PDB file of C-alpha atoms and ligand atoms in Angstrom:
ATOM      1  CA  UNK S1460       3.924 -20.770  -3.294  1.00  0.00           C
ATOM      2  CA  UNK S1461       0.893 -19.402  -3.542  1.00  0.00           C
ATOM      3  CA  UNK S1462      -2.468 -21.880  -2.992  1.00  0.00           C
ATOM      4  CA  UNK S1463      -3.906 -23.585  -6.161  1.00  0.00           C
ATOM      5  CA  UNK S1464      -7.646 -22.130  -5.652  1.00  0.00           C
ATOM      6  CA  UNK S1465      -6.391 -18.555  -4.672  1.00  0.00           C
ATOM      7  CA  UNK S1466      -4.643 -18.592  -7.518  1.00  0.00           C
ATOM      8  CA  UNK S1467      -6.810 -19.670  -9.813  1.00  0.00           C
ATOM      9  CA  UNK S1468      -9.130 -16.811  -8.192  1.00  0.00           C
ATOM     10  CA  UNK S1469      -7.245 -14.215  -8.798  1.00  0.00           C
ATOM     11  CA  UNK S1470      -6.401 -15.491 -12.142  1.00  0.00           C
ATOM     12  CA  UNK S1471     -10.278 -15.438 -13.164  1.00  0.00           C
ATOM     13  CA  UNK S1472     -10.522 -11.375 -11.760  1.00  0.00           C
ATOM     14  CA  UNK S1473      -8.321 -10.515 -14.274  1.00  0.00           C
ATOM     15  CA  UNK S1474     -11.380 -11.613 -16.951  1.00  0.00           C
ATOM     16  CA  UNK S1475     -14.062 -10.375 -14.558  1.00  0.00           C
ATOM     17  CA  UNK S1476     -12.444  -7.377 -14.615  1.00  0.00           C
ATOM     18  CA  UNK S1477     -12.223  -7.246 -18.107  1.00  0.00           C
ATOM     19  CA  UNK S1478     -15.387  -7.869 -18.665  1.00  0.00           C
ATOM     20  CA  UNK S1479     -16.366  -5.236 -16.369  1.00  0.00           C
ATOM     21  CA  UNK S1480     -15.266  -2.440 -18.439  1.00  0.00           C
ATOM     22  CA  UNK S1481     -16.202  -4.530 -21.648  1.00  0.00           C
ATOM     23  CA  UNK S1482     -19.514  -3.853 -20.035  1.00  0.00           C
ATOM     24  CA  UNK S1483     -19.189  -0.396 -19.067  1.00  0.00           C
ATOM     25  CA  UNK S1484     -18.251   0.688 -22.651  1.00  0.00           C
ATOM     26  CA  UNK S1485     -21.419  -0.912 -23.709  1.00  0.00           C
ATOM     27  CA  UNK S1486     -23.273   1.352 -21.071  1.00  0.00           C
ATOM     28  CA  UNK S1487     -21.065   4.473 -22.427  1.00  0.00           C
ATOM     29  CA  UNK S1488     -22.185   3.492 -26.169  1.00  0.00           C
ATOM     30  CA  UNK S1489     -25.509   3.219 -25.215  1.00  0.00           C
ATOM     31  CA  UNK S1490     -25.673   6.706 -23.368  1.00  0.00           C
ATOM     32  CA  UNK S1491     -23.640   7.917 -26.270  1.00  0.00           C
ATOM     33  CA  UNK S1492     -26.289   6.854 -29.076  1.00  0.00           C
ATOM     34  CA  UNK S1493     -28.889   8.520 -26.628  1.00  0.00           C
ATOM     35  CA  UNK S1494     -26.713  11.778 -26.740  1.00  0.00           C
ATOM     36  CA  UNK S1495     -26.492  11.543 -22.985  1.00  0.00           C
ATOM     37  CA  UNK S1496     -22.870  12.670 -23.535  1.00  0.00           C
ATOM     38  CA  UNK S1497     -22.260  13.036 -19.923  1.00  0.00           C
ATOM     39  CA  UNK S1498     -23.479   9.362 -18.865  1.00  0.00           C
ATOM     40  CA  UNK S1499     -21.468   8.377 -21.647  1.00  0.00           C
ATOM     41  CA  UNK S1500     -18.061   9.925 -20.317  1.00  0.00           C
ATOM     42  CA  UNK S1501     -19.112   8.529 -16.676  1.00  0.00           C
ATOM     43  CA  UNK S1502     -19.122   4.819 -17.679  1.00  0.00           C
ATOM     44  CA  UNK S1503     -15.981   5.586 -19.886  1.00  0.00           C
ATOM     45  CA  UNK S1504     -14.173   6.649 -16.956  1.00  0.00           C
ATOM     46  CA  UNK S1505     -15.793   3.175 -15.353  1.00  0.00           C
ATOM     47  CA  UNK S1506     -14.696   1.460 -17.893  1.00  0.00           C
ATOM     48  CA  UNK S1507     -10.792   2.880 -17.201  1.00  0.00           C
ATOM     49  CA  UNK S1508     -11.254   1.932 -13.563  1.00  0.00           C
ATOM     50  CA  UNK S1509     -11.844  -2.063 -14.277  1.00  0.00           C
ATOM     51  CA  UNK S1510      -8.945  -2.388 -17.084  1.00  0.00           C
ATOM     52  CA  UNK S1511      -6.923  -0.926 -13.937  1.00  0.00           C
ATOM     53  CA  UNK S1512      -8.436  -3.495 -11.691  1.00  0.00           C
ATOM     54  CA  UNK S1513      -7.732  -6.298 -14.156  1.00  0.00           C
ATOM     55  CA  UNK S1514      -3.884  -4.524 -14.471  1.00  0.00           C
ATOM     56  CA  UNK S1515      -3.658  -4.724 -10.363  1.00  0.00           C
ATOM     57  CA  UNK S1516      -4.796  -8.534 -10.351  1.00  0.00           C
ATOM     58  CA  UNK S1517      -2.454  -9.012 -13.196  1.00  0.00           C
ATOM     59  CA  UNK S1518       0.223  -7.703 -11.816  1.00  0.00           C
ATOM     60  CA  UNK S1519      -0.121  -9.124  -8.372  1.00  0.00           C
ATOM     61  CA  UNK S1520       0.465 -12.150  -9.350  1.00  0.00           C
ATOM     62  CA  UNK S1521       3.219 -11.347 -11.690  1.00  0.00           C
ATOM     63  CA  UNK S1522       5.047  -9.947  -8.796  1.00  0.00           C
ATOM     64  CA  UNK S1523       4.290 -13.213  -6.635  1.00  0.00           C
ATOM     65  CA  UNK S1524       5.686 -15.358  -9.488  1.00  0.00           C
ATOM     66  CA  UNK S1525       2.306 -17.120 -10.164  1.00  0.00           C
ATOM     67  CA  UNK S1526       0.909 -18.146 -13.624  1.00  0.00           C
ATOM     68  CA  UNK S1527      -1.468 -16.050 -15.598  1.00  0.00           C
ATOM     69  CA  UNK S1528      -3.727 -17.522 -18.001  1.00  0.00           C
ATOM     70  CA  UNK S1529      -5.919 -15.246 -20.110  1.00  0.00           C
ATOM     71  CA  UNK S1530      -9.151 -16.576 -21.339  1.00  0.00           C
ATOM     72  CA  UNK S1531     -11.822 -14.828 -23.557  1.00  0.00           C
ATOM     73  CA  UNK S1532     -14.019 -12.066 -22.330  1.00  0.00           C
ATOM     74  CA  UNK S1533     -17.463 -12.589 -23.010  1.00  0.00           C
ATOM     75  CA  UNK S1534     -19.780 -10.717 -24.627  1.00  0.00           C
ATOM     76  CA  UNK S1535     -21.556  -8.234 -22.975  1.00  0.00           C
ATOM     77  CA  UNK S1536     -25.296  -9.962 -22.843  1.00  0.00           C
ATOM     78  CA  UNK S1537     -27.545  -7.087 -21.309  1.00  0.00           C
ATOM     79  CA  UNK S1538     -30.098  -5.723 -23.113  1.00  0.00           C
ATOM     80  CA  UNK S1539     -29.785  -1.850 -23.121  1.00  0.00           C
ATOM     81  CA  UNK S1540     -33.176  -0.091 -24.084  1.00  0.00           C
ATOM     82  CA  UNK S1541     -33.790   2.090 -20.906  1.00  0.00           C
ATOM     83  CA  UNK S1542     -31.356   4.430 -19.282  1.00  0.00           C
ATOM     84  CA  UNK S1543     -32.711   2.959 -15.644  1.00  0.00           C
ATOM     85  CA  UNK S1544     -32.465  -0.267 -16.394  1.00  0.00           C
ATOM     86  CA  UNK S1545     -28.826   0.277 -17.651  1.00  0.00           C
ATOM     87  CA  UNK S1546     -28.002   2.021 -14.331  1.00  0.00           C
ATOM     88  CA  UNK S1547     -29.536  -1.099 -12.461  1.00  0.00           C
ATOM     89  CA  UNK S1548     -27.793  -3.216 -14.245  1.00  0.00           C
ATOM     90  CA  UNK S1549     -24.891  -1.363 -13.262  1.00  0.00           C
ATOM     91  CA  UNK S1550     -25.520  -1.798  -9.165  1.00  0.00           C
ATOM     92  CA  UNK S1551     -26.536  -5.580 -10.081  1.00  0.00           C
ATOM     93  CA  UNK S1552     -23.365  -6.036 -11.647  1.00  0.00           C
ATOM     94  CA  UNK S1553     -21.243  -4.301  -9.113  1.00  0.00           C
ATOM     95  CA  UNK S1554     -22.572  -6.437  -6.308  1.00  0.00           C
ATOM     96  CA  UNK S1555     -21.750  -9.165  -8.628  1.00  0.00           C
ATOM     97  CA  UNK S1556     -18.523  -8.053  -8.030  1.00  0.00           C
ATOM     98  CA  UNK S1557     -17.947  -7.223  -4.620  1.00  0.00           C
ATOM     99  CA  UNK S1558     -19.235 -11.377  -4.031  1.00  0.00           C
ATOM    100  CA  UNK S1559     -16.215 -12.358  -6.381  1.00  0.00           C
ATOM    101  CA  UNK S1560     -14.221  -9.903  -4.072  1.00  0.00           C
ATOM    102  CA  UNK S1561     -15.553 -11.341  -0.875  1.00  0.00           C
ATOM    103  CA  UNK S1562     -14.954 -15.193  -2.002  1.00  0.00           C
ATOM    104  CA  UNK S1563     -11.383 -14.880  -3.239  1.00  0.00           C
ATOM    105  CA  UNK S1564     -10.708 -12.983   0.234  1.00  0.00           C
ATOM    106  CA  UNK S1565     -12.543 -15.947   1.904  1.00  0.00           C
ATOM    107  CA  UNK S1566     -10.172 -18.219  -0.189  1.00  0.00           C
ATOM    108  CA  UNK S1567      -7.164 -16.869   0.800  1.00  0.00           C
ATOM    109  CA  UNK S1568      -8.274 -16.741   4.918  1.00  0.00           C
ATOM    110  CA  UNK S1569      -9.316 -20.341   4.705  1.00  0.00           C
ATOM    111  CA  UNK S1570      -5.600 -21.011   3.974  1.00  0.00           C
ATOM    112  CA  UNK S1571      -3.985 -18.104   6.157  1.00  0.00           C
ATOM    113  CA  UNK S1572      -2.474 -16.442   3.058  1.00  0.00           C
ATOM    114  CA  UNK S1573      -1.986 -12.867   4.698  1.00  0.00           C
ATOM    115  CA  UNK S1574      -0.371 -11.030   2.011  1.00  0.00           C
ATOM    116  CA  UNK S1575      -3.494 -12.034  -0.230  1.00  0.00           C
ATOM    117  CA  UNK S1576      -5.979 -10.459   2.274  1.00  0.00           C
ATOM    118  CA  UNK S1577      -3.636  -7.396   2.416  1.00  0.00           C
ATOM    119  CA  UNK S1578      -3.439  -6.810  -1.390  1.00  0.00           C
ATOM    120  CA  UNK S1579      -7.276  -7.539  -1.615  1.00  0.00           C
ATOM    121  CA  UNK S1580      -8.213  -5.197   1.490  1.00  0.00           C
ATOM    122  CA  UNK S1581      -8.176  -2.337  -1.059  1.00  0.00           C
ATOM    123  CA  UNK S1582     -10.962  -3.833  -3.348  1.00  0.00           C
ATOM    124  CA  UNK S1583     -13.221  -4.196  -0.867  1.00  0.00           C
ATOM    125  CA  UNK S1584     -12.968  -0.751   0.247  1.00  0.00           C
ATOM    126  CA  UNK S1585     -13.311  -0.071  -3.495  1.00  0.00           C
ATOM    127  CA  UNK S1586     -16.321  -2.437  -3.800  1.00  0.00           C
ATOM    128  CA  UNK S1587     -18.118  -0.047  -1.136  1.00  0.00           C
ATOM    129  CA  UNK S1588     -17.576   2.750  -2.809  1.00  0.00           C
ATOM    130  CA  UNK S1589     -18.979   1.459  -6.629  1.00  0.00           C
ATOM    131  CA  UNK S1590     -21.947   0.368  -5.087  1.00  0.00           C
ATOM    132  CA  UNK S1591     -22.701   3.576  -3.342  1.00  0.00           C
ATOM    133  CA  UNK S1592     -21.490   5.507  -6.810  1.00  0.00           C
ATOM    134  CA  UNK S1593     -24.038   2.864  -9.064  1.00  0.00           C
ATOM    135  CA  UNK S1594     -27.136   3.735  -5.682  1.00  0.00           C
ATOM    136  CA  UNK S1595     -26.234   7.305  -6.025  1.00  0.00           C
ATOM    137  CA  UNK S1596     -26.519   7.521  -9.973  1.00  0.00           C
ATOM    138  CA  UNK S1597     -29.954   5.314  -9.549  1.00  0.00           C
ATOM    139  CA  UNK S1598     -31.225   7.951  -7.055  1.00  0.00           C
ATOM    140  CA  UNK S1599     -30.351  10.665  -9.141  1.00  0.00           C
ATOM    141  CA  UNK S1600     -32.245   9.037 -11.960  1.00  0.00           C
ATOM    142  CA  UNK S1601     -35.420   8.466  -9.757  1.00  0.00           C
ATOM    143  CA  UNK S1602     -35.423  12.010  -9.327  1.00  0.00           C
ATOM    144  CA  UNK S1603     -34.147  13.976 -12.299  1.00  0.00           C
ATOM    145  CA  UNK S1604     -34.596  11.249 -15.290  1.00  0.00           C
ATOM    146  CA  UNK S1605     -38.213  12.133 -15.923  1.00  0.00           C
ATOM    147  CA  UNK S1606     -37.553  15.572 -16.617  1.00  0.00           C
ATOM    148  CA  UNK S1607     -35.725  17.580 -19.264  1.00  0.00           C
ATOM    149  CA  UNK S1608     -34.216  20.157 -17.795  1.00  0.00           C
ATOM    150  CA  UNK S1609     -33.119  18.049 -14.801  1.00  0.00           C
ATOM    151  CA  UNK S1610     -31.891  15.791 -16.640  1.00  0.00           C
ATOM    152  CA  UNK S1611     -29.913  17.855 -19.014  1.00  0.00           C
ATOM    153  CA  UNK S1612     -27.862  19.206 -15.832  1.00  0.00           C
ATOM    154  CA  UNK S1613     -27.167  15.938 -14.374  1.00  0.00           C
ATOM    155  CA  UNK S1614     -25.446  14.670 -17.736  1.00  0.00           C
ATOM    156  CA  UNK S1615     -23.600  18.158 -17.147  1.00  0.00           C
ATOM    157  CA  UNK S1616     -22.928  16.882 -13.766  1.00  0.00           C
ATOM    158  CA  UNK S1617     -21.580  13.252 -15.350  1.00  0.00           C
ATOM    159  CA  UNK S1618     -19.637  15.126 -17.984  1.00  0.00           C
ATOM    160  CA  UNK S1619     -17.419  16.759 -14.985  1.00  0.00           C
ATOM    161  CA  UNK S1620     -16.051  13.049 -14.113  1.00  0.00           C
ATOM    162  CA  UNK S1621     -12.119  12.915 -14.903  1.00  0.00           C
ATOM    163  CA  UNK S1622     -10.204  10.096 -14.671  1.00  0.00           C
ATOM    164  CA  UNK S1623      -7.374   9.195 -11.599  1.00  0.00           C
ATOM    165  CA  UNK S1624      -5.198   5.804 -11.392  1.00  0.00           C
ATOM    166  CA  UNK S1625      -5.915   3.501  -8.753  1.00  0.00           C
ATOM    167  CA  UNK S1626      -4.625   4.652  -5.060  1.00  0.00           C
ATOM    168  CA  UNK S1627      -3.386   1.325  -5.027  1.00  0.00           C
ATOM    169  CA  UNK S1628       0.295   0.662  -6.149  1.00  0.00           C
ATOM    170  CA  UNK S1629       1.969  -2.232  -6.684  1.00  0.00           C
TER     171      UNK S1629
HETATM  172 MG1   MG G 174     -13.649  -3.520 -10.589  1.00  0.00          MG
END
């Protein structure tokens, strides 16, 4: 059986998770109303990627038998006015993340459950990589944003994102 505070963890990532892409369909609407269409499809496709994340803690404990409890997702509370501050918001957040990553894996070494570390091993290789996509979008803000043209080809750029389940399969 699987320890009470890992489970509880894991159970709670499901919401975070949730409420990650709750988020990142606020950023897409946002980018959407400013006819950034490309931004727009970007945090869509984000958006995807956490309701997969929230699936994958789901399901994880499904297959190990343990109790899930879904609560409500809050409301997503940020204050979108500025296409930088939305993509800062977006590498604040995601190091949010990676902290709730890091503390459930802490969690589970504290009590020697293995197969936990194992199944979370992937997210923190996948917490790497967001915050290095959420850097790289703020860099390419810092030096295309403030012009037109520039800017029109990086939403171009954005629009290109497609979509690709989760490497991890449980
Ligand atoms: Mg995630």
């Amino acid at each position: 059986m699987m320890d009470k505070k890992v489970r509880e963890l894991l159970n709670d990532q499901i919401n975070k998770e949730l409420y990650s892409a709750y988020l990142y369909l606020d950023f897409s609407n946002y980018f959407d109303e400013r006819g950034l269409d490309g931004f727009a499809n970007w945090y869509m496709i984000q958006a995807q990627e956490e309701r997969d994340h929230a699936m994958l803690f789901y399901q994880y404990l499904k297959n190990n038998n343990e109790k899930v409890e879904l609560k409500a997702i809050d409301k997503p509370d940020k204050v979108l006015d500025d296409d930088m501050k939305v993509l800062k918001f977006g590498l604040g957040h995601e190091e949010y993340v990676t902290s709730l990553i890091d503390n459930i894996y802490a969690a589970a070494f504290e009590v020697k459950d293995f197969r936990t570390m194992q199944f979370l091993d992937w997210f923190i290789k996948e917490q790497g990589e967001e915050e290095t996509n959420a850097n790289d979008m703020i860099t390419k803000m810092e030096l295309f944003g403030s012009d037109p043209k520039s800017l029109y080809m990086l939403n171009s750029e954005l629009a290109g994102r497609v979509y690709s389940a989760p490497s991890l399969v449980l």
